[in-house]
PDB file of C-alpha atoms in Angstrom:
ATOM      1  CA  MET P1437     -28.276 -17.641  21.857  1.00  0.00           C
ATOM      2  CA  ASP P1438     -26.854 -18.434  25.286  1.00  0.00           C
ATOM      3  CA  ARG P1439     -25.868 -15.985  28.039  1.00  0.00           C
ATOM      4  CA  ARG P1440     -22.111 -16.236  27.312  1.00  0.00           C
ATOM      5  CA  THR P1441     -22.672 -15.372  23.661  1.00  0.00           C
ATOM      6  CA  LEU P1442     -24.649 -12.306  24.710  1.00  0.00           C
ATOM      7  CA  LEU P1443     -21.944 -11.240  27.132  1.00  0.00           C
ATOM      8  CA  THR P1444     -19.110 -11.679  24.636  1.00  0.00           C
ATOM      9  CA  GLY P1445     -20.574  -9.639  21.812  1.00  0.00           C
ATOM     10  CA  GLY P1446     -23.411 -11.699  20.416  1.00  0.00           C
ATOM     11  CA  GLY P1447     -25.747  -9.146  21.962  1.00  0.00           C
ATOM     12  CA  THR P1448     -24.505  -6.558  19.495  1.00  0.00           C
ATOM     13  CA  LEU P1449     -25.503  -8.796  16.605  1.00  0.00           C
ATOM     14  CA  LEU P1450     -28.898  -9.406  18.188  1.00  0.00           C
ATOM     15  CA  ILE P1451     -29.492  -5.671  18.669  1.00  0.00           C
ATOM     16  CA  ALA P1452     -28.353  -4.868  15.121  1.00  0.00           C
ATOM     17  CA  ALA P1453     -30.642  -7.542  13.703  1.00  0.00           C
ATOM     18  CA  THR P1454     -33.545  -6.216  15.768  1.00  0.00           C
ATOM     19  CA  LEU P1455     -32.886  -2.633  14.694  1.00  0.00           C
ATOM     20  CA  THR P1456     -32.919  -3.457  11.015  1.00  0.00           C
ATOM     21  CA  ARG P1457     -35.642  -6.129  10.997  1.00  0.00           C
ATOM     22  CA  ASP P1458     -38.632  -5.090   8.899  1.00  0.00           C
ATOM     23  CA  ALA P1459     -37.136  -1.664   8.239  1.00  0.00           C
ATOM     24  CA  GLN P1460     -36.813  -0.386   4.733  1.00  0.00           C
ATOM     25  CA  ALA P1461     -33.337   0.884   3.956  1.00  0.00           C
ATOM     26  CA  ARG P1462     -33.829   4.627   4.174  1.00  0.00           C
ATOM     27  CA  SER P1463     -30.206   5.713   4.341  1.00  0.00           C
ATOM     28  CA  ARG P1464     -28.312   6.245   1.139  1.00  0.00           C
ATOM     29  CA  SER P1465     -24.568   6.306   0.662  1.00  0.00           C
ATOM     30  CA  VAL P1466     -23.566   9.406  -1.242  1.00  0.00           C
ATOM     31  CA  PRO P1467     -20.149  10.530  -2.443  1.00  0.00           C
ATOM     32  CA  VAL P1468     -18.455  13.437  -0.725  1.00  0.00           C
ATOM     33  CA  THR P1469     -18.352  16.775  -2.483  1.00  0.00           C
ATOM     34  CA  PRO P1470     -15.330  19.075  -2.869  1.00  0.00           C
ATOM     35  CA  GLU P1471     -16.880  21.397  -0.271  1.00  0.00           C
ATOM     36  CA  ASP P1472     -17.230  18.592   2.312  1.00  0.00           C
ATOM     37  CA  SER P1473     -13.518  18.550   3.209  1.00  0.00           C
ATOM     38  CA  ARG P1474     -13.587  22.212   4.178  1.00  0.00           C
ATOM     39  CA  PHE P1475     -16.613  21.756   6.441  1.00  0.00           C
ATOM     40  CA  MET P1476     -15.253  18.547   7.960  1.00  0.00           C
ATOM     41  CA  GLN P1477     -12.040  20.341   8.870  1.00  0.00           C
ATOM     42  CA  ILE P1478     -14.132  22.918  10.752  1.00  0.00           C
ATOM     43  CA  ALA P1479     -15.811  20.083  12.678  1.00  0.00           C
ATOM     44  CA  ILE P1480     -12.376  18.617  13.465  1.00  0.00           C
ATOM     45  CA  ASP P1481     -11.181  22.050  14.616  1.00  0.00           C
ATOM     46  CA  GLN P1482     -14.172  22.138  16.973  1.00  0.00           C
ATOM     47  CA  ALA P1483     -13.149  18.698  18.249  1.00  0.00           C
ATOM     48  CA  LYS P1484      -9.741  20.088  19.221  1.00  0.00           C
ATOM     49  CA  GLN P1485     -11.544  22.332  21.737  1.00  0.00           C
ATOM     50  CA  GLY P1486     -13.846  19.648  23.164  1.00  0.00           C
ATOM     51  CA  ASP P1487     -13.705  17.903  26.512  1.00  0.00           C
ATOM     52  CA  TYR P1488     -13.307  14.774  24.399  1.00  0.00           C
ATOM     53  CA  PRO P1489     -12.137  15.147  20.786  1.00  0.00           C
ATOM     54  CA  PHE P1490     -15.511  15.329  19.055  1.00  0.00           C
ATOM     55  CA  GLY P1491     -16.814  18.261  17.014  1.00  0.00           C
ATOM     56  CA  ALA P1492     -19.818  18.928  14.783  1.00  0.00           C
ATOM     57  CA  ILE P1493     -21.191  21.672  12.570  1.00  0.00           C
ATOM     58  CA  ILE P1494     -24.500  22.260  10.809  1.00  0.00           C
ATOM     59  CA  VAL P1495     -24.423  23.653   7.265  1.00  0.00           C
ATOM     60  CA  ARG P1496     -26.969  24.715   4.662  1.00  0.00           C
ATOM     61  CA  ASP P1497     -26.245  26.187   1.240  1.00  0.00           C
ATOM     62  CA  GLY P1498     -22.540  26.542   1.990  1.00  0.00           C
ATOM     63  CA  LYS P1499     -23.073  28.470   5.239  1.00  0.00           C
ATOM     64  CA  VAL P1500     -22.142  27.257   8.713  1.00  0.00           C
ATOM     65  CA  LEU P1501     -25.240  27.727  10.879  1.00  0.00           C
ATOM     66  CA  ALA P1502     -24.117  26.134  14.160  1.00  0.00           C
ATOM     67  CA  LEU P1503     -21.016  24.727  15.830  1.00  0.00           C
ATOM     68  CA  GLY P1504     -20.647  22.127  18.560  1.00  0.00           C
ATOM     69  CA  LYS P1505     -17.895  20.501  20.558  1.00  0.00           C
ATOM     70  CA  ASN P1506     -18.095  17.824  23.211  1.00  0.00           C
ATOM     71  CA  SER P1507     -18.831  19.599  26.503  1.00  0.00           C
ATOM     72  CA  THR P1508     -19.744  16.687  28.753  1.00  0.00           C
ATOM     73  CA  LYS P1509     -17.216  17.500  31.486  1.00  0.00           C
ATOM     74  CA  ARG P1510     -17.488  21.284  31.657  1.00  0.00           C
ATOM     75  CA  SER P1511     -21.297  21.244  31.534  1.00  0.00           C
ATOM     76  CA  HIS P1512     -21.681  18.177  33.783  1.00  0.00           C
ATOM     77  CA  ASP P1513     -24.071  16.869  31.133  1.00  0.00           C
ATOM     78  CA  PRO P1514     -23.494  13.396  29.695  1.00  0.00           C
ATOM     79  CA  THR P1515     -25.706  14.284  26.718  1.00  0.00           C
ATOM     80  CA  ALA P1516     -23.510  17.245  25.668  1.00  0.00           C
ATOM     81  CA  HIS P1517     -22.001  15.390  22.719  1.00  0.00           C
ATOM     82  CA  ALA P1518     -20.812  17.600  19.861  1.00  0.00           C
ATOM     83  CA  GLU P1519     -23.830  16.826  17.674  1.00  0.00           C
ATOM     84  CA  MET P1520     -26.265  17.583  20.500  1.00  0.00           C
ATOM     85  CA  VAL P1521     -24.455  20.851  21.318  1.00  0.00           C
ATOM     86  CA  ALA P1522     -24.609  21.881  17.633  1.00  0.00           C
ATOM     87  CA  ILE P1523     -28.328  21.003  17.454  1.00  0.00           C
ATOM     88  CA  ARG P1524     -29.061  23.054  20.585  1.00  0.00           C
ATOM     89  CA  ALA P1525     -27.043  25.988  19.199  1.00  0.00           C
ATOM     90  CA  PHE P1526     -28.941  25.766  15.896  1.00  0.00           C
ATOM     91  CA  LEU P1527     -32.301  25.838  17.683  1.00  0.00           C
ATOM     92  CA  LYS P1528     -31.383  29.058  19.511  1.00  0.00           C
ATOM     93  CA  GLY P1529     -31.726  30.905  16.210  1.00  0.00           C
ATOM     94  CA  HIS P1530     -33.897  28.667  14.048  1.00  0.00           C
ATOM     95  CA  GLU P1531     -37.136  26.736  14.090  1.00  0.00           C
ATOM     96  CA  PRO P1532     -37.135  22.916  14.120  1.00  0.00           C
ATOM     97  CA  ASP P1533     -38.449  22.850  10.524  1.00  0.00           C
ATOM     98  CA  ASP P1534     -35.263  24.670   9.477  1.00  0.00           C
ATOM     99  CA  PHE P1535     -33.273  21.419   9.776  1.00  0.00           C
ATOM    100  CA  ASN P1536     -34.729  20.436   6.395  1.00  0.00           C
ATOM    101  CA  GLY P1537     -31.995  20.817   3.786  1.00  0.00           C
ATOM    102  CA  THR P1538     -29.141  20.859   6.297  1.00  0.00           C
ATOM    103  CA  THR P1539     -26.039  18.707   6.570  1.00  0.00           C
ATOM    104  CA  ILE P1540     -24.419  17.814   9.864  1.00  0.00           C
ATOM    105  CA  TYR P1541     -20.680  17.179   9.816  1.00  0.00           C
ATOM    106  CA  ALA P1542     -19.285  15.171  12.733  1.00  0.00           C
ATOM    107  CA  SER P1543     -15.664  14.338  13.491  1.00  0.00           C
ATOM    108  CA  GLY P1544     -16.823  10.892  14.659  1.00  0.00           C
ATOM    109  CA  GLU P1545     -19.661   8.685  13.483  1.00  0.00           C
ATOM    110  CA  PRO P1546     -22.615   9.645  15.703  1.00  0.00           C
ATOM    111  CA  CYS P1547     -23.518   7.425  18.643  1.00  0.00           C
ATOM    112  CA  ALA P1548     -26.989   5.948  19.058  1.00  0.00           C
ATOM    113  CA  MET P1549     -28.237   8.966  21.049  1.00  0.00           C
ATOM    114  CA  CYS P1550     -26.948  11.504  18.528  1.00  0.00           C
ATOM    115  CA  MET P1551     -28.230   9.492  15.556  1.00  0.00           C
ATOM    116  CA  GLY P1552     -31.683   9.425  17.122  1.00  0.00           C
ATOM    117  CA  ALA P1553     -31.568  13.212  17.413  1.00  0.00           C
ATOM    118  CA  ILE P1554     -30.270  13.589  13.842  1.00  0.00           C
ATOM    119  CA  ILE P1555     -33.147  11.487  12.531  1.00  0.00           C
ATOM    120  CA  TRP P1556     -35.826  13.205  14.639  1.00  0.00           C
ATOM    121  CA  CYS P1557     -34.531  16.647  13.639  1.00  0.00           C
ATOM    122  CA  GLY P1558     -34.905  15.755   9.955  1.00  0.00           C
ATOM    123  CA  PHE P1559     -31.401  16.452   8.667  1.00  0.00           C
ATOM    124  CA  THR P1560     -30.999  15.776   4.956  1.00  0.00           C
ATOM    125  CA  ARG P1561     -27.413  14.583   5.143  1.00  0.00           C
ATOM    126  CA  LEU P1562     -24.765  13.302   7.569  1.00  0.00           C
ATOM    127  CA  VAL P1563     -21.027  13.390   6.861  1.00  0.00           C
ATOM    128  CA  TYR P1564     -18.668  11.898   9.430  1.00  0.00           C
ATOM    129  CA  ALA P1565     -14.922  11.360   9.708  1.00  0.00           C
ATOM    130  CA  ALA P1566     -13.938   8.447  11.986  1.00  0.00           C
ATOM    131  CA  SER P1567     -16.243   5.413  11.997  1.00  0.00           C
ATOM    132  CA  ILE P1568     -17.629   3.627  15.060  1.00  0.00           C
ATOM    133  CA  ALA P1569     -15.241   0.741  14.294  1.00  0.00           C
ATOM    134  CA  GLN P1570     -12.255   3.106  14.192  1.00  0.00           C
ATOM    135  CA  LEU P1571     -13.346   4.936  17.343  1.00  0.00           C
ATOM    136  CA  SER P1572     -13.864   1.627  19.185  1.00  0.00           C
ATOM    137  CA  SER P1573     -10.135   0.956  18.874  1.00  0.00           C
ATOM    138  CA  ARG P1574      -9.480   4.090  20.961  1.00  0.00           C
ATOM    139  CA  ILE P1575     -12.478   4.595  23.269  1.00  0.00           C
ATOM    140  CA  ASP P1576     -15.586   2.745  24.402  1.00  0.00           C
ATOM    141  CA  GLN P1577     -18.403   2.860  21.851  1.00  0.00           C
ATOM    142  CA  ILE P1578     -21.841   1.320  21.465  1.00  0.00           C
ATOM    143  CA  ASP P1579     -21.272  -0.923  18.460  1.00  0.00           C
ATOM    144  CA  VAL P1580     -24.216   0.206  16.355  1.00  0.00           C
ATOM    145  CA  THR P1581     -23.526   2.239  13.226  1.00  0.00           C
ATOM    146  CA  ALA P1582     -25.268   5.368  12.024  1.00  0.00           C
ATOM    147  CA  ARG P1583     -26.503   3.462   8.984  1.00  0.00           C
ATOM    148  CA  GLN P1584     -28.071   0.713  11.128  1.00  0.00           C
ATOM    149  CA  ILE P1585     -29.978   3.296  13.130  1.00  0.00           C
ATOM    150  CA  ALA P1586     -31.021   5.264  10.032  1.00  0.00           C
ATOM    151  CA  ASN P1587     -32.245   2.081   8.371  1.00  0.00           C
ATOM    152  CA  ALA P1588     -34.368   1.328  11.436  1.00  0.00           C
ATOM    153  CA  ALA P1589     -36.288   4.579  10.872  1.00  0.00           C
ATOM    154  CA  PRO P1590     -38.391   3.881   7.770  1.00  0.00           C
ATOM    155  CA  PHE P1591     -40.146   7.251   8.156  1.00  0.00           C
ATOM    156  CA  ALA P1592     -36.931   9.217   7.479  1.00  0.00           C
ATOM    157  CA  THR P1593     -34.474   9.445   4.609  1.00  0.00           C
ATOM    158  CA  LEU P1594     -30.876  10.399   5.314  1.00  0.00           C
ATOM    159  CA  GLU P1595     -27.888  10.616   2.982  1.00  0.00           C
ATOM    160  CA  ILE P1596     -24.721   9.370   4.699  1.00  0.00           C
ATOM    161  CA  SER P1597     -21.063   9.809   3.756  1.00  0.00           C
ATOM    162  CA  GLY P1598     -18.382   8.443   6.052  1.00  0.00           C
ATOM    163  CA  GLY P1599     -14.626   8.313   6.393  1.00  0.00           C
ATOM    164  CA  LEU P1600     -13.829  11.856   5.226  1.00  0.00           C
ATOM    165  CA  LEU P1601     -10.586  13.052   6.909  1.00  0.00           C
ATOM    166  CA  SER P1602     -10.820  10.168   9.370  1.00  0.00           C
ATOM    167  CA  GLY P1603      -7.059  10.160   9.933  1.00  0.00           C
ATOM    168  CA  ASN P1604      -7.176  13.796  11.074  1.00  0.00           C
ATOM    169  CA  ALA P1605      -9.986  13.024  13.507  1.00  0.00           C
ATOM    170  CA  LEU P1606      -8.334   9.886  14.889  1.00  0.00           C
ATOM    171  CA  ARG P1607      -5.049  11.712  15.548  1.00  0.00           C
ATOM    172  CA  LEU P1608      -6.910  13.879  18.065  1.00  0.00           C
ATOM    173  CA  PHE P1609      -7.466  10.802  20.230  1.00  0.00           C
ATOM    174  CA  ASP P1610      -3.735  10.143  20.279  1.00  0.00           C
ATOM    175  CA  LYS P1611      -3.105  13.768  21.339  1.00  0.00           C
ATOM    176  CA  ASP P1612      -5.897  13.566  23.925  1.00  0.00           C
ATOM    177  CA  LYS P1613      -4.358  10.401  25.391  1.00  0.00           C
ATOM    178  CA  ASP P1614      -0.867  11.953  25.398  1.00  0.00           C
ATOM    179  CA  SER P1615      -2.080  15.055  27.265  1.00  0.00           C
ATOM    180  CA  LYS P1616      -3.870  12.924  29.898  1.00  0.00           C
ATOM    181  CA  ASP P1617      -0.802  10.716  30.353  1.00  0.00           C
ATOM    182  CA  GLY P1618       1.241  13.844  31.099  1.00  0.00           C
ATOM    183  CA  GLN P1619      -1.085  15.028  33.885  1.00  0.00           C
TER     184      GLN P1619
END
C-alpha cells in the first residue's frame, strides 16, 4: 500500500484488518427488546443537554443506574464523552464488578476510546442509535466500528444492537449546527 492510499482512506482498511486479524468474533448481534426504545430515548434526552449531542445511560434489570452526557467543553476534558461520563458516574456508587449484567445505551455508536472502556468494564450489552457511518456524515469520526473493536478483544463477549432511534439522535446534530450558526 503506498503513501497516497494511506492518506486517502486506505489506512482505515489497514487498521480495521489489523484490529480483526486473528481475533475470534466475540460480539454478537442481538435484536432490540421492547424496553430498549424507552432507555434509548433517555440516552437521547441526555444528548440534548450535552456540549455535543451525545448521551449515554447504564441499565440493569430495568433500572437506570447512571446517566452521562458529553461534557468535553464545560469540563475542559477531551475524554468526557457521554459513555465515559456515565461510567464514571456508575463507579461513584458501584464496584467495577457491578458492570456485569449491565447494558449501556448510547445515542451514537461509541468511538474507539469509549469502546475500549466498555470492553474493559465488562458490560454485557451495548445498544446504540446513530452508527459511526451516519455520524461521519455530520462530524469527524474515527472510522472504526464498535463491532470491529469488540471482535478484536477475544477475551470479552459483548452483545451489540445498533440503529435504534437513529433518526432521533441524528436530528440533534442538525439542531446543534443550527444553534451554532445562529451565534
